[in-house]
Short mmCIF file of C-alpha atoms in Angstrom, two decimals:
data_model
loop_
_atom_site.label_atom_id
_atom_site.label_comp_id
_atom_site.label_asym_id
_atom_site.label_seq_id
_atom_site.Cartn_x
_atom_site.Cartn_y
_atom_site.Cartn_z
CA MET A 1 -19.71 20.38 5.31
CA LEU A 2 -21.12 17.07 6.65
CA ASP A 3 -24.50 15.96 5.30
CA ASP A 4 -27.27 14.71 7.60
CA SER A 5 -26.58 11.05 6.74
CA THR A 6 -22.93 11.38 7.71
CA LYS A 7 -23.78 13.23 10.91
CA GLY A 8 -26.18 10.40 11.86
CA GLN A 9 -23.48 7.77 11.32
CA LEU A 10 -21.00 9.80 13.34
CA ALA A 11 -23.45 10.18 16.20
CA ALA A 12 -23.72 6.36 16.40
CA TYR A 13 -19.91 6.00 16.36
CA PHE A 14 -19.48 8.69 19.03
CA GLU A 15 -21.55 6.66 21.46
CA ARG A 16 -18.38 4.57 21.87
CA ILE A 17 -16.37 7.45 23.20
CA THR A 18 -15.71 6.91 26.93
CA GLN A 19 -13.28 9.78 27.65
CA PRO A 20 -14.08 13.44 26.71
CA ILE A 21 -11.93 14.72 23.84
CA GLU A 22 -10.97 18.16 22.70
CA LEU A 23 -10.34 19.54 19.22
CA ILE A 24 -7.89 22.47 19.13
CA ALA A 25 -7.68 24.28 15.81
CA SER A 26 -4.91 26.61 14.72
CA LEU A 27 -6.30 28.83 11.95
CA ASP A 28 -5.38 31.71 9.67
CA GLU A 29 -7.20 33.79 7.12
CA ARG A 30 -7.09 31.28 4.25
CA PRO A 31 -10.35 29.84 2.94
CA ALA A 32 -9.17 26.43 4.01
CA SER A 33 -9.16 27.63 7.60
CA GLN A 34 -12.80 28.55 7.32
CA GLU A 35 -13.54 25.02 6.03
CA MET A 36 -11.63 23.54 8.89
CA ARG A 37 -13.52 25.72 11.40
CA GLU A 38 -16.78 24.50 9.95
CA LEU A 39 -15.69 20.82 10.06
CA VAL A 40 -14.40 20.99 13.62
CA SER A 41 -17.51 22.86 14.79
CA GLU A 42 -19.87 20.32 13.14
CA ILE A 43 -18.04 17.38 14.67
CA ALA A 44 -18.18 18.93 18.18
CA ALA A 45 -21.88 19.72 17.76
CA ILE A 46 -22.71 16.07 17.04
CA ALA A 47 -21.72 14.98 20.60
CA PRO A 48 -21.27 18.13 22.73
CA ALA A 49 -21.12 16.15 26.00
CA LYS A 50 -18.13 14.23 24.72
CA ILE A 51 -16.39 16.50 22.21
CA SER A 52 -15.43 20.15 22.68
CA ALA A 53 -13.79 22.53 20.21
CA ARG A 54 -11.35 25.44 20.61
CA PHE A 55 -9.97 27.76 18.00
CA ASP A 56 -6.99 29.28 19.89
CA GLY A 57 -4.33 26.76 18.86
CA ARG A 58 -0.79 28.00 18.43
CA ASP A 59 0.56 25.43 16.01
CA ALA A 60 2.86 26.87 13.28
CA ARG A 61 1.00 24.98 10.56
CA ARG A 62 -2.24 26.82 9.87
CA PRO A 63 -4.79 25.49 9.28
CA SER A 64 -4.39 22.43 11.41
CA PHE A 65 -6.09 20.82 14.41
CA GLN A 66 -5.11 18.61 17.28
CA ILE A 67 -7.18 15.74 18.66
CA THR A 68 -6.54 15.22 22.35
CA ARG A 69 -8.15 14.08 25.55
CA ALA A 70 -9.48 16.81 27.80
CA GLY A 71 -6.68 17.77 30.13
CA SER A 72 -4.05 15.83 28.21
CA ASP A 73 -1.76 16.44 25.30
CA LEU A 74 -2.10 13.62 22.74
CA GLY A 75 0.22 13.94 19.75
CA VAL A 76 -2.42 13.51 17.00
CA ARG A 77 -2.77 16.36 14.53
CA PHE A 78 -4.20 16.94 11.03
CA ALA A 79 -2.73 19.66 8.91
CA ALA A 80 -5.48 18.85 6.46
CA ILE A 81 -9.19 18.84 6.05
CA PRO A 82 -9.44 15.07 6.28
CA MET A 83 -12.20 14.19 3.86
CA GLY A 84 -11.90 11.73 0.93
CA HIS A 85 -9.84 8.72 1.74
CA GLU A 86 -8.71 10.25 5.05
CA PHE A 87 -12.21 10.64 6.53
CA THR A 88 -11.91 7.18 8.08
CA SER A 89 -8.57 8.22 9.59
CA LEU A 90 -10.32 11.13 11.23
CA VAL A 91 -13.12 9.01 12.66
CA LEU A 92 -10.69 6.36 14.00
CA ALA A 93 -8.52 9.07 15.64
CA LEU A 94 -11.56 10.54 17.33
CA LEU A 95 -12.69 7.21 18.69
CA GLN A 96 -9.23 6.04 19.82
CA ALA A 97 -8.48 9.36 21.47
CA GLY A 98 -11.85 8.98 23.20
CA GLY A 99 -10.85 5.67 24.76
CA HIS A 100 -12.37 3.19 22.26
CA PRO A 101 -10.03 0.18 22.16
CA PRO A 102 -8.19 -0.37 18.86
CA LYS A 103 -8.42 -3.61 16.91
CA LEU A 104 -4.81 -4.56 17.50
CA GLU A 105 -3.14 -7.56 19.11
CA ALA A 106 -2.34 -7.11 22.81
CA ASP A 107 1.40 -7.74 22.29
CA VAL A 108 1.62 -5.06 19.62
CA ILE A 109 -0.15 -2.54 21.90
CA GLU A 110 2.35 -3.32 24.67
CA GLN A 111 5.23 -2.97 22.24
CA ILE A 112 4.04 0.49 21.22
CA LYS A 113 3.53 1.59 24.83
CA ALA A 114 7.01 0.38 25.71
CA LEU A 115 8.77 2.41 22.99
CA ASP A 116 11.10 4.93 24.59
CA PRO A 117 13.21 7.42 22.59
CA ASP A 118 15.43 7.78 25.74
CA ASP A 119 17.08 11.22 25.81
CA LYS A 120 16.57 11.97 22.12
CA GLY A 121 13.21 13.71 22.73
CA ASP A 122 9.90 12.47 21.35
CA PHE A 123 9.35 10.44 18.17
CA VAL A 124 7.89 13.19 15.95
CA PHE A 125 6.40 11.84 12.71
CA GLU A 126 5.16 13.90 9.76
CA THR A 127 3.24 12.17 6.99
CA TYR A 128 2.76 13.97 3.66
CA MET A 129 -0.32 12.54 1.97
CA SER A 130 -3.02 13.43 -0.51
CA LEU A 131 -6.74 13.05 0.00
CA THR A 132 -7.06 10.97 -3.21
CA CYS A 133 -4.36 8.48 -2.16
CA HIS A 134 -5.73 5.07 -1.16
CA ASN A 135 -2.31 4.02 0.17
CA CYS A 136 -1.98 6.92 2.63
CA PRO A 137 -4.68 6.05 5.22
CA ASP A 138 -2.82 2.92 6.41
CA VAL A 139 0.15 5.06 7.33
CA VAL A 140 -1.85 7.87 8.87
CA GLN A 141 -4.01 5.51 10.94
CA ALA A 142 -1.01 3.55 12.17
CA LEU A 143 0.97 6.60 13.34
CA ASN A 144 -2.17 8.24 14.87
CA LEU A 145 -2.82 5.12 16.89
CA MET A 146 0.81 5.01 18.05
CA ALA A 147 0.53 8.62 19.14
CA VAL A 148 -2.65 7.84 21.10
CA LEU A 149 -1.02 4.86 22.88
CA ASN A 150 2.38 6.42 23.67
CA PRO A 151 2.77 10.03 24.95
CA ARG A 152 6.36 10.11 23.56
CA ILE A 153 5.03 9.70 19.98
CA ARG A 154 3.60 12.65 18.01
CA HIS A 155 2.17 12.62 14.50
CA VAL A 156 0.86 15.16 12.04
CA ALA A 157 -0.84 14.19 8.76
CA ILE A 158 -0.16 16.91 6.13
CA ASP A 159 -2.15 17.37 2.96
CA GLY A 160 0.42 18.06 0.27
CA GLY A 161 -2.14 19.99 -1.75
CA LEU A 162 -2.74 22.34 1.21
CA TYR A 163 0.97 22.83 1.98
CA GLN A 164 2.51 23.08 -1.50
CA GLN A 165 5.41 25.16 -0.21
CA GLU A 166 6.52 22.38 2.12
CA ILE A 167 6.15 19.88 -0.69
CA GLU A 168 8.45 21.92 -2.89
CA GLU A 169 10.97 22.76 -0.15
CA ARG A 170 11.28 19.12 0.80
CA GLN A 171 11.02 18.05 -2.85
CA ILE A 172 8.40 15.44 -2.15
CA MET A 173 7.25 13.73 -5.32
CA GLY A 174 5.33 10.78 -3.97
CA VAL A 175 2.88 10.03 -1.17
CA PRO A 176 2.78 8.88 1.49
CA THR A 177 6.19 10.21 2.55
CA ILE A 178 7.07 9.96 6.20
CA TYR A 179 9.56 12.02 8.18
CA LEU A 180 10.80 11.17 11.67
CA ASN A 181 12.39 13.96 13.62
CA GLY A 182 13.02 15.94 10.46
CA GLN A 183 14.62 13.11 8.44
CA VAL A 184 13.03 10.91 5.76
CA PHE A 185 11.80 7.75 7.44
CA GLY A 186 10.00 5.98 4.65
CA SER A 187 7.75 6.26 1.62
CA GLY A 188 4.80 4.22 0.25
CA ARG A 189 2.34 2.09 2.11
CA MET A 190 3.57 0.96 5.57
CA GLU A 191 1.66 -1.05 8.16
CA ILE A 192 2.10 -0.61 11.88
CA GLY A 193 4.37 -3.65 12.11
CA GLU A 194 6.75 -2.25 9.49
CA ILE A 195 6.97 1.07 11.34
CA LEU A 196 7.67 -0.66 14.63
CA ALA A 197 10.30 -2.85 13.07
CA LYS A 198 12.22 0.27 11.97
CA ILE A 199 12.18 2.02 15.39
CA ASP A 200 12.23 -1.01 17.69
CA THR A 201 15.58 -2.59 16.78
CA GLY A 202 15.02 -5.74 18.85
CA ALA A 203 11.66 -6.56 17.28
CA ALA A 204 12.99 -8.63 14.30
CA LYS A 205 15.02 -10.96 16.52
CA ARG A 206 12.10 -11.53 18.91
CA ASP A 207 9.74 -12.12 15.97
CA ALA A 208 12.08 -14.63 14.31
CA ALA A 209 12.38 -16.68 17.46
CA LYS A 210 8.61 -16.79 17.90
CA LEU A 211 8.04 -17.82 14.29
CA SER A 212 10.69 -20.54 14.30
CA ALA A 213 9.05 -22.14 17.34
CA LYS A 214 5.79 -22.73 15.46
CA GLU A 215 4.61 -26.31 14.84
CA ALA A 216 4.94 -27.52 11.24
CA PHE A 217 2.07 -26.82 8.88
CA ASP A 218 0.23 -29.11 6.55
CA VAL A 219 -0.13 -26.30 4.05
CA LEU A 220 1.96 -23.10 4.14
CA ILE A 221 0.96 -20.39 1.65
CA VAL A 222 3.54 -17.79 0.66
CA GLY A 223 1.79 -14.55 -0.43
CA GLY A 224 -1.32 -12.72 0.71
CA GLY A 225 -2.97 -11.63 -2.49
CA PRO A 226 -6.22 -13.01 -3.96
CA ALA A 227 -4.63 -16.37 -4.81
CA GLY A 228 -3.07 -16.77 -1.42
CA ALA A 229 -6.21 -15.81 0.39
CA ALA A 230 -8.36 -18.21 -1.61
CA ALA A 231 -5.82 -21.00 -1.00
CA ALA A 232 -5.88 -20.30 2.75
CA VAL A 233 -9.71 -20.48 2.94
CA TYR A 234 -9.96 -23.69 0.92
CA ALA A 235 -7.15 -25.37 2.89
CA ALA A 236 -8.54 -24.33 6.28
CA ARG A 237 -11.96 -25.66 5.39
CA LYS A 238 -10.36 -29.10 4.95
CA GLY A 239 -9.46 -29.04 8.66
CA ILE A 240 -5.71 -29.15 8.10
CA ARG A 241 -3.09 -26.98 9.78
CA THR A 242 -2.82 -23.95 7.53
CA GLY A 243 -0.55 -20.93 7.60
CA ILE A 244 -0.06 -17.92 5.39
CA VAL A 245 3.08 -15.82 5.36
CA ALA A 246 3.17 -12.53 3.45
CA GLU A 247 4.61 -9.06 3.39
CA ARG A 248 1.09 -7.61 3.33
CA PHE A 249 -2.43 -8.72 2.68
CA GLY A 250 -4.08 -7.91 -0.63
CA GLY A 251 -1.10 -7.93 -2.96
CA GLN A 252 -1.63 -5.82 -6.10
CA THR A 253 -5.23 -5.13 -5.17
CA MET A 254 -3.89 -2.69 -2.54
CA ASP A 255 -2.65 -0.53 -5.44
CA THR A 256 -5.86 -0.83 -7.47
CA LEU A 257 -8.45 1.90 -7.21
CA ALA A 258 -11.55 0.49 -8.87
CA ILE A 259 -12.58 -3.16 -9.23
CA GLU A 260 -15.64 -3.64 -11.37
CA ASN A 261 -15.16 -7.11 -12.92
CA PHE A 262 -15.12 -9.44 -9.92
CA VAL A 263 -18.29 -11.37 -10.51
CA SER A 264 -21.01 -10.82 -7.85
CA VAL A 265 -19.31 -7.61 -6.62
CA MET A 266 -20.61 -4.77 -8.76
CA GLU A 267 -18.00 -2.23 -7.71
CA THR A 268 -15.43 -1.89 -4.94
CA GLU A 269 -12.01 -0.36 -4.29
CA GLY A 270 -8.75 -2.32 -4.00
CA PRO A 271 -8.06 -1.66 -0.32
CA LYS A 272 -11.65 -2.59 0.62
CA PHE A 273 -11.33 -5.76 -1.38
CA ALA A 274 -8.04 -6.60 0.30
CA ALA A 275 -9.57 -6.02 3.74
CA ALA A 276 -12.43 -8.40 2.83
CA LEU A 277 -9.92 -11.04 1.76
CA GLU A 278 -8.12 -10.76 5.09
CA SER A 279 -11.32 -10.79 7.08
CA HIS A 280 -12.45 -13.99 5.24
CA VAL A 281 -9.15 -15.71 5.91
CA ARG A 282 -9.06 -14.73 9.58
CA ALA A 283 -12.61 -16.15 10.00
CA TYR A 284 -10.99 -19.60 9.71
CA ASP A 285 -8.29 -21.29 11.76
CA VAL A 286 -5.43 -19.86 9.70
CA ASP A 287 -2.09 -18.76 11.21
CA VAL A 288 -1.65 -15.41 9.54
CA MET A 289 1.94 -14.10 9.54
CA THR A 290 2.24 -10.73 7.79
CA LEU A 291 5.10 -8.26 7.44
CA GLN A 292 7.34 -11.19 6.61
CA ARG A 293 9.57 -11.54 3.53
CA VAL A 294 10.61 -15.00 2.27
CA GLU A 295 14.21 -15.34 1.11
CA GLN A 296 14.51 -19.06 0.32
CA LEU A 297 12.52 -22.21 -0.24
CA VAL A 298 14.18 -25.49 0.71
CA PRO A 299 12.23 -28.30 -1.01
CA PRO A 300 11.44 -31.54 0.88
CA SER A 301 14.30 -34.05 0.79
CA GLN A 302 11.90 -36.87 -0.05
CA PRO A 303 8.15 -37.26 -0.69
CA GLY A 304 6.23 -36.64 2.48
CA ALA A 305 9.11 -34.83 4.19
CA PHE A 306 8.92 -31.19 5.31
CA ALA A 307 9.76 -28.24 3.04
CA THR A 308 11.46 -25.28 4.77
CA VAL A 309 10.58 -21.64 4.13
CA LYS A 310 13.29 -19.28 5.29
CA LEU A 311 12.46 -15.69 6.14
CA VAL A 312 14.67 -12.59 5.87
CA ASN A 313 14.59 -12.09 9.63
CA GLY A 314 16.20 -15.53 10.13
CA ALA A 315 13.02 -17.51 11.01
CA GLU A 316 12.37 -20.90 9.51
CA LEU A 317 8.87 -22.38 8.93
CA LYS A 318 8.23 -26.08 8.19
CA SER A 319 5.37 -27.50 6.15
CA ARG A 320 4.34 -30.73 4.42
CA THR A 321 3.22 -28.75 1.39
CA VAL A 322 3.86 -25.18 0.14
CA ILE A 323 1.71 -23.00 -2.16
CA LEU A 324 3.63 -20.15 -3.82
CA SER A 325 1.36 -17.15 -4.56
CA THR A 326 3.74 -14.23 -4.33
CA GLY A 327 2.10 -12.32 -7.21
CA ALA A 328 3.77 -9.57 -9.25
CA ARG A 329 4.89 -5.97 -8.93
CA TRP A 330 5.13 -2.98 -11.21
CA ARG A 331 7.74 -3.45 -13.91
CA ASN A 332 10.55 -0.90 -14.02
CA VAL A 333 11.50 0.73 -17.32
CA ASN A 334 15.16 0.10 -16.43
CA VAL A 335 16.78 3.21 -17.92
CA PRO A 336 19.38 5.56 -16.35
CA GLY A 337 17.74 7.90 -13.84
CA GLU A 338 14.77 5.69 -12.89
CA GLN A 339 16.14 4.46 -9.59
CA GLU A 340 17.89 7.77 -8.78
CA TYR A 341 14.65 9.72 -9.16
CA LYS A 342 12.15 7.21 -7.79
CA ASN A 343 9.76 9.18 -5.53
CA LYS A 344 11.51 12.31 -6.83
CA GLY A 345 9.39 12.59 -9.88
CA VAL A 346 9.30 8.95 -10.94
CA ALA A 347 6.04 7.36 -9.75
CA TYR A 348 3.94 4.25 -10.36
CA CYS A 349 0.53 5.19 -8.96
CA PRO A 350 -1.31 8.04 -10.71
CA HIS A 351 -4.21 7.88 -8.24
CA CYS A 352 -1.91 8.41 -5.29
CA ASP A 353 0.71 10.80 -6.61
CA GLY A 354 -1.16 12.58 -9.38
CA PRO A 355 -2.36 15.54 -7.18
CA LEU A 356 1.30 16.34 -6.32
CA PHE A 357 1.81 17.32 -9.99
CA LYS A 358 -1.10 19.68 -10.31
CA GLY A 359 -0.46 22.25 -13.05
CA LYS A 360 2.84 20.53 -14.08
CA ARG A 361 4.00 18.56 -17.08
CA VAL A 362 4.14 14.77 -16.81
CA ALA A 363 4.75 11.73 -18.95
CA VAL A 364 3.19 8.30 -18.92
CA ILE A 365 5.27 5.39 -20.16
CA GLY A 366 3.10 2.61 -21.51
CA GLY A 367 0.20 2.43 -24.01
CA GLY A 368 -1.80 -0.45 -22.58
CA ASN A 369 -4.98 -0.06 -20.62
CA SER A 370 -3.09 0.95 -17.44
CA GLY A 371 -1.05 3.59 -19.22
CA VAL A 372 -3.94 5.11 -21.18
CA GLU A 373 -6.21 5.11 -18.03
CA ALA A 374 -3.40 6.83 -16.11
CA ALA A 375 -2.98 9.46 -18.85
CA ILE A 376 -6.76 10.17 -18.90
CA ASP A 377 -6.77 10.46 -15.10
CA LEU A 378 -3.77 12.80 -14.98
CA ALA A 379 -5.04 14.99 -17.82
CA GLY A 380 -7.68 16.37 -15.47
CA ILE A 381 -5.07 17.44 -12.91
CA VAL A 382 -1.84 18.35 -14.62
CA ALA A 383 -0.97 20.95 -17.26
CA HIS A 384 0.07 18.48 -19.92
CA VAL A 385 0.53 14.70 -20.39
CA THR A 386 2.88 13.05 -22.84
CA LEU A 387 2.20 9.34 -23.39
CA LEU A 388 4.98 7.23 -24.79
CA GLU A 389 4.36 3.79 -26.34
CA PHE A 390 7.18 1.55 -27.63
CA ASN A 391 5.08 -0.14 -30.33
CA GLU A 392 3.65 1.50 -33.43
CA GLN A 393 0.14 1.82 -31.94
CA LEU A 394 -1.48 1.95 -28.51
CA ARG A 395 -2.49 -1.42 -27.05
CA ALA A 396 -5.39 -0.16 -24.93
CA ASP A 397 -9.09 -0.75 -25.59
CA ALA A 398 -10.51 1.40 -28.35
CA VAL A 399 -12.92 3.22 -26.08
CA LEU A 400 -9.99 4.35 -23.84
CA VAL A 401 -7.83 5.33 -26.87
CA ASN A 402 -10.66 7.43 -28.29
CA LYS A 403 -11.18 9.18 -24.99
CA LEU A 404 -7.46 9.90 -24.68
CA LYS A 405 -7.30 11.35 -28.17
CA SER A 406 -10.20 13.67 -27.40
CA LEU A 407 -8.26 15.42 -24.57
CA PRO A 408 -6.62 18.71 -25.55
CA ASN A 409 -3.70 18.55 -23.19
CA VAL A 410 -2.35 15.12 -24.18
CA THR A 411 0.41 14.28 -26.69
CA ILE A 412 0.71 10.66 -27.87
CA LEU A 413 4.09 9.37 -29.03
CA THR A 414 4.25 5.91 -30.57
CA ASN A 415 7.40 4.08 -31.66
CA ALA A 416 9.00 5.89 -28.69
CA GLN A 417 11.74 4.06 -26.77
CA THR A 418 12.53 5.70 -23.44
CA THR A 419 16.30 5.91 -23.02
CA GLU A 420 16.86 8.11 -19.98
CA ILE A 421 15.17 9.94 -17.15
CA THR A 422 16.92 13.23 -16.49
CA GLY A 423 17.07 15.40 -13.44
CA ASP A 424 18.94 18.16 -11.61
CA GLY A 425 20.23 15.88 -8.86
CA GLN A 426 17.23 16.52 -6.69
CA LYS A 427 14.16 15.83 -8.90
CA VAL A 428 13.11 14.91 -12.40
CA ASN A 429 13.33 17.54 -15.12
CA GLY A 430 12.93 15.57 -18.32
CA LEU A 431 12.81 12.33 -20.31
CA ARG A 432 14.78 11.26 -23.34
CA TYR A 433 13.36 8.93 -25.93
CA LYS A 434 14.46 7.53 -29.31
CA ASP A 435 12.11 7.58 -32.28
CA ARG A 436 12.32 3.91 -33.41
CA VAL A 437 11.53 4.88 -37.03
CA SER A 438 13.88 7.79 -37.61
CA GLY A 439 16.44 6.89 -34.91
CA GLU A 440 16.46 10.48 -33.63
CA GLU A 441 16.60 11.20 -29.93
CA GLN A 442 14.35 13.79 -28.33
CA LEU A 443 14.22 15.42 -24.84
CA VAL A 444 10.85 16.14 -23.28
CA PRO A 445 11.07 18.66 -20.44
CA LEU A 446 8.72 17.70 -17.61
CA GLU A 447 8.37 17.37 -13.83
CA GLY A 448 6.90 13.87 -13.40
CA ILE A 449 6.96 10.42 -14.99
CA PHE A 450 4.42 7.65 -14.35
CA VAL A 451 5.63 4.11 -15.33
CA GLN A 452 2.80 1.85 -16.49
CA ILE A 453 4.41 -1.02 -18.45
CA GLY A 454 2.97 -4.06 -16.78
CA LEU A 455 4.06 -6.44 -14.04
CA VAL A 456 7.05 -8.68 -13.17
CA PRO A 457 6.58 -11.88 -11.10
CA ASN A 458 8.05 -11.99 -7.60
CA THR A 459 10.23 -15.03 -8.05
CA GLU A 460 13.77 -13.83 -7.46
CA PHE A 461 14.03 -15.99 -4.29
CA LEU A 462 13.04 -19.10 -6.27
CA LYS A 463 15.69 -19.03 -9.01
CA GLY A 464 17.53 -22.37 -9.03
CA THR A 465 14.80 -24.02 -6.94
CA VAL A 466 11.55 -24.09 -8.91
CA GLU A 467 11.27 -24.28 -12.71
CA LEU A 468 10.58 -20.78 -14.15
CA SER A 469 9.60 -19.59 -17.60
CA LYS A 470 11.69 -17.21 -19.66
CA TYR A 471 9.59 -14.41 -18.13
CA GLY A 472 10.35 -15.48 -14.55
CA GLU A 473 6.92 -17.04 -13.96
CA ILE A 474 6.53 -20.33 -12.08
CA MET A 475 5.75 -23.20 -14.48
CA VAL A 476 2.57 -25.00 -13.42
CA ASP A 477 0.31 -27.64 -14.84
CA ALA A 478 -3.48 -27.67 -14.92
CA LYS A 479 -3.59 -28.59 -11.24
CA CYS A 480 -1.08 -26.01 -10.04
CA HIS A 481 1.76 -28.51 -9.58
CA THR A 482 5.29 -27.16 -9.93
CA ASN A 483 8.23 -29.43 -10.88
CA LEU A 484 8.78 -30.11 -7.13
CA PRO A 485 6.65 -32.65 -5.27
CA GLY A 486 4.54 -31.03 -2.55
CA VAL A 487 5.15 -27.48 -3.95
CA PHE A 488 2.30 -25.77 -5.75
CA ALA A 489 1.82 -22.29 -7.18
CA ALA A 490 -1.11 -20.02 -8.03
CA GLY A 491 -2.02 -16.54 -9.32
CA ASP A 492 -0.07 -13.85 -11.17
CA VAL A 493 3.30 -15.38 -10.28
CA THR A 494 2.57 -18.41 -12.50
CA THR A 495 2.37 -19.14 -16.22
CA VAL A 496 -1.45 -19.16 -16.10
CA PRO A 497 -2.63 -16.54 -18.68
CA TYR A 498 -4.80 -13.47 -18.09
CA LYS A 499 -3.62 -11.81 -14.83
CA GLN A 500 -7.00 -11.08 -13.30
CA ILE A 501 -8.22 -11.12 -9.67
CA ILE A 502 -10.98 -13.57 -10.40
CA ILE A 503 -8.55 -15.98 -12.12
CA ALA A 504 -6.10 -15.71 -9.26
CA THR A 505 -8.70 -16.60 -6.67
CA GLY A 506 -9.79 -19.63 -8.70
CA GLU A 507 -6.17 -20.78 -9.11
CA GLY A 508 -5.64 -20.32 -5.37
CA ALA A 509 -8.61 -22.58 -4.60
CA LYS A 510 -7.33 -25.13 -7.10
CA ALA A 511 -3.84 -25.12 -5.58
CA ALA A 512 -5.28 -25.77 -2.09
CA LEU A 513 -7.36 -28.67 -3.37
CA SER A 514 -4.33 -30.10 -5.15
CA ALA A 515 -2.27 -29.79 -1.97
CA PHE A 516 -4.93 -31.54 0.06
CA ASP A 517 -5.10 -34.33 -2.55
CA TYR A 518 -1.31 -34.68 -2.30
CA LEU A 519 -1.46 -34.91 1.49
CA ILE A 520 -4.12 -37.59 1.70
CA ARG A 521 -2.22 -39.73 -0.81
CA MET A 522 1.24 -39.35 0.61
CA PRO A 523 2.38 -41.25 3.72
CA VAL A 524 4.27 -39.09 6.20
CA ALA A 525 7.98 -39.93 6.18
CA ALA A 526 10.02 -39.89 9.37
CA GLN A 527 11.21 -36.36 9.99
#
C-alpha cells in the first residue's frame, strides 16, 4: 500500500518517536479490512523497535484501528484507511502518541490537559470526514492531539464513504461533522482554539482580559487572508508594532483546492498556501491573534489618536492605524429552505462534500467558472448533475463550458431562477425553479444542492462606520485609503476589481505602505 519513497520518509519521521506505540486493529471480512491490515502491518514493519501491531481489537466499528502507547489506552482511533488528505493526520497521530512534542503554545497544552468532564464521563468525539476533504484534517488533527494530551478525551475519525450506513442514519450531508457524546457539536473547519472555546466555558473571558491588556499597536490588521498576511509582513518589516487579528489564517484560500495562477508558484493547494502565509507572517515580529471575531470599529477621535477594535468576546484592541482585510465569503442564494437544510443537503464545497453524494442526484446553482467547475467535478461522483444559471447563457470560460456539455450525466438549465429548496424536514429532497422565459415553475427531485454564485464581502460590522459601495464593499482609493483617516482597507473586501489572490496580496502590501506613510507624517496626539 505504501511505496518505497513513502516508507523511506516515514522511517525518517519515526526516528522522532521516543515512547513505543501500539496499533490495535478491529477487522471484519470486508475488503477494506484487508487494506487496513496491510497498512497497519506496513507501518509497524518500518520501525519494529518502536511500533507494534495487533489485530485482536474489539471495537464495534470494523474496520478501525487505535493508536496508543504500549501499556496505555490513548483515545485516538481511525475508522478509516487514512490516505489522501488524512495521511498527514495519521503521521502526526503516530508521532504525538510516540512522545514527539506538538507545535502548540505551552498555555494551550496546559489548557487541554486541565480539561475535566467531571462526573459526565469522558469527552467522546466522533468526526465524520471524507478523504478528499481539505477542511477535515484540521479537525481530525486537533481532536487527535487533544486525545493524546488528555486521557479523558477520546476521538475517532470516521470515513463517511466507508460507513455509509452511519452517514444515512445520522443524516450527515456535509463534512467535517463532529459529534460530542452522541450529540452534534459542530460542522465545517474548526481549529483547536475554537473547539476549546466550546468546551472550556471560562476560556473566552480569560482570553478577552489578556487581549485587552496588550499595548497599543502602530498597525492593526483585521483579517488573515492573503491581503492581511501581506500587510502584516510589509508593516513588520518597517519595524513598527504590528498586530493581526483574525478568525482564521488563510481566508478563502482555505476553501480553495487548486491554486495555479499565483506567479512563481506553479501549483499548490489552498490549505498549503494558507500555511505558508501564516509561516511567513510569524517569521516577523507580528502579534498574531487568531480565533477572534471583530464586532465593531471605533475610528480615532482626531488625527493621530487611537482607533479601537472591539471583539465579540469583549476585548478591545487599540491602534494608531487599522487595515481592514476581512475578505469575503460564499454568497447565499437566499431562498426558502436554504438555511433550514444547510449541511443537510445544501453545501458550498464540492471538493469536501461531493463524496457524500456518490450515486445520488445533485444540483449546482451558478454558471460561472466556480459553478461549472463544481458540476464537472461532481459529475464523476454522483448519478446526475443539474446546473442552474439565472442568465440566458453560462458565464464560465468556453473550455469549461465545452467540457461540461460533453458529460452525459449533466443537464444545463439557463434562464432558471431558483425559488425554493425543498426537503422532508430532515434533508433536502428537491429544488424549485422558475423558467424566466415562460414563467413556469418546475420541481427537480434531488438529494444535494451546491451553491456557487460568488462571494459577499465581510463588512456587516462596518455599516455606519466606513463608506461602503452598494455591494457592501469598502470604498478605497488608489492607495487603499478609506474615508476615515488612519483606516485603510485591502483585498476582496474592497472595491478593487478582480478578486484574485495575487491582487489581494499586492493590495495588502500597498495598504501597509500607506499606513506607514500616514504614521511618519502624523504627530501623535495626546491619548
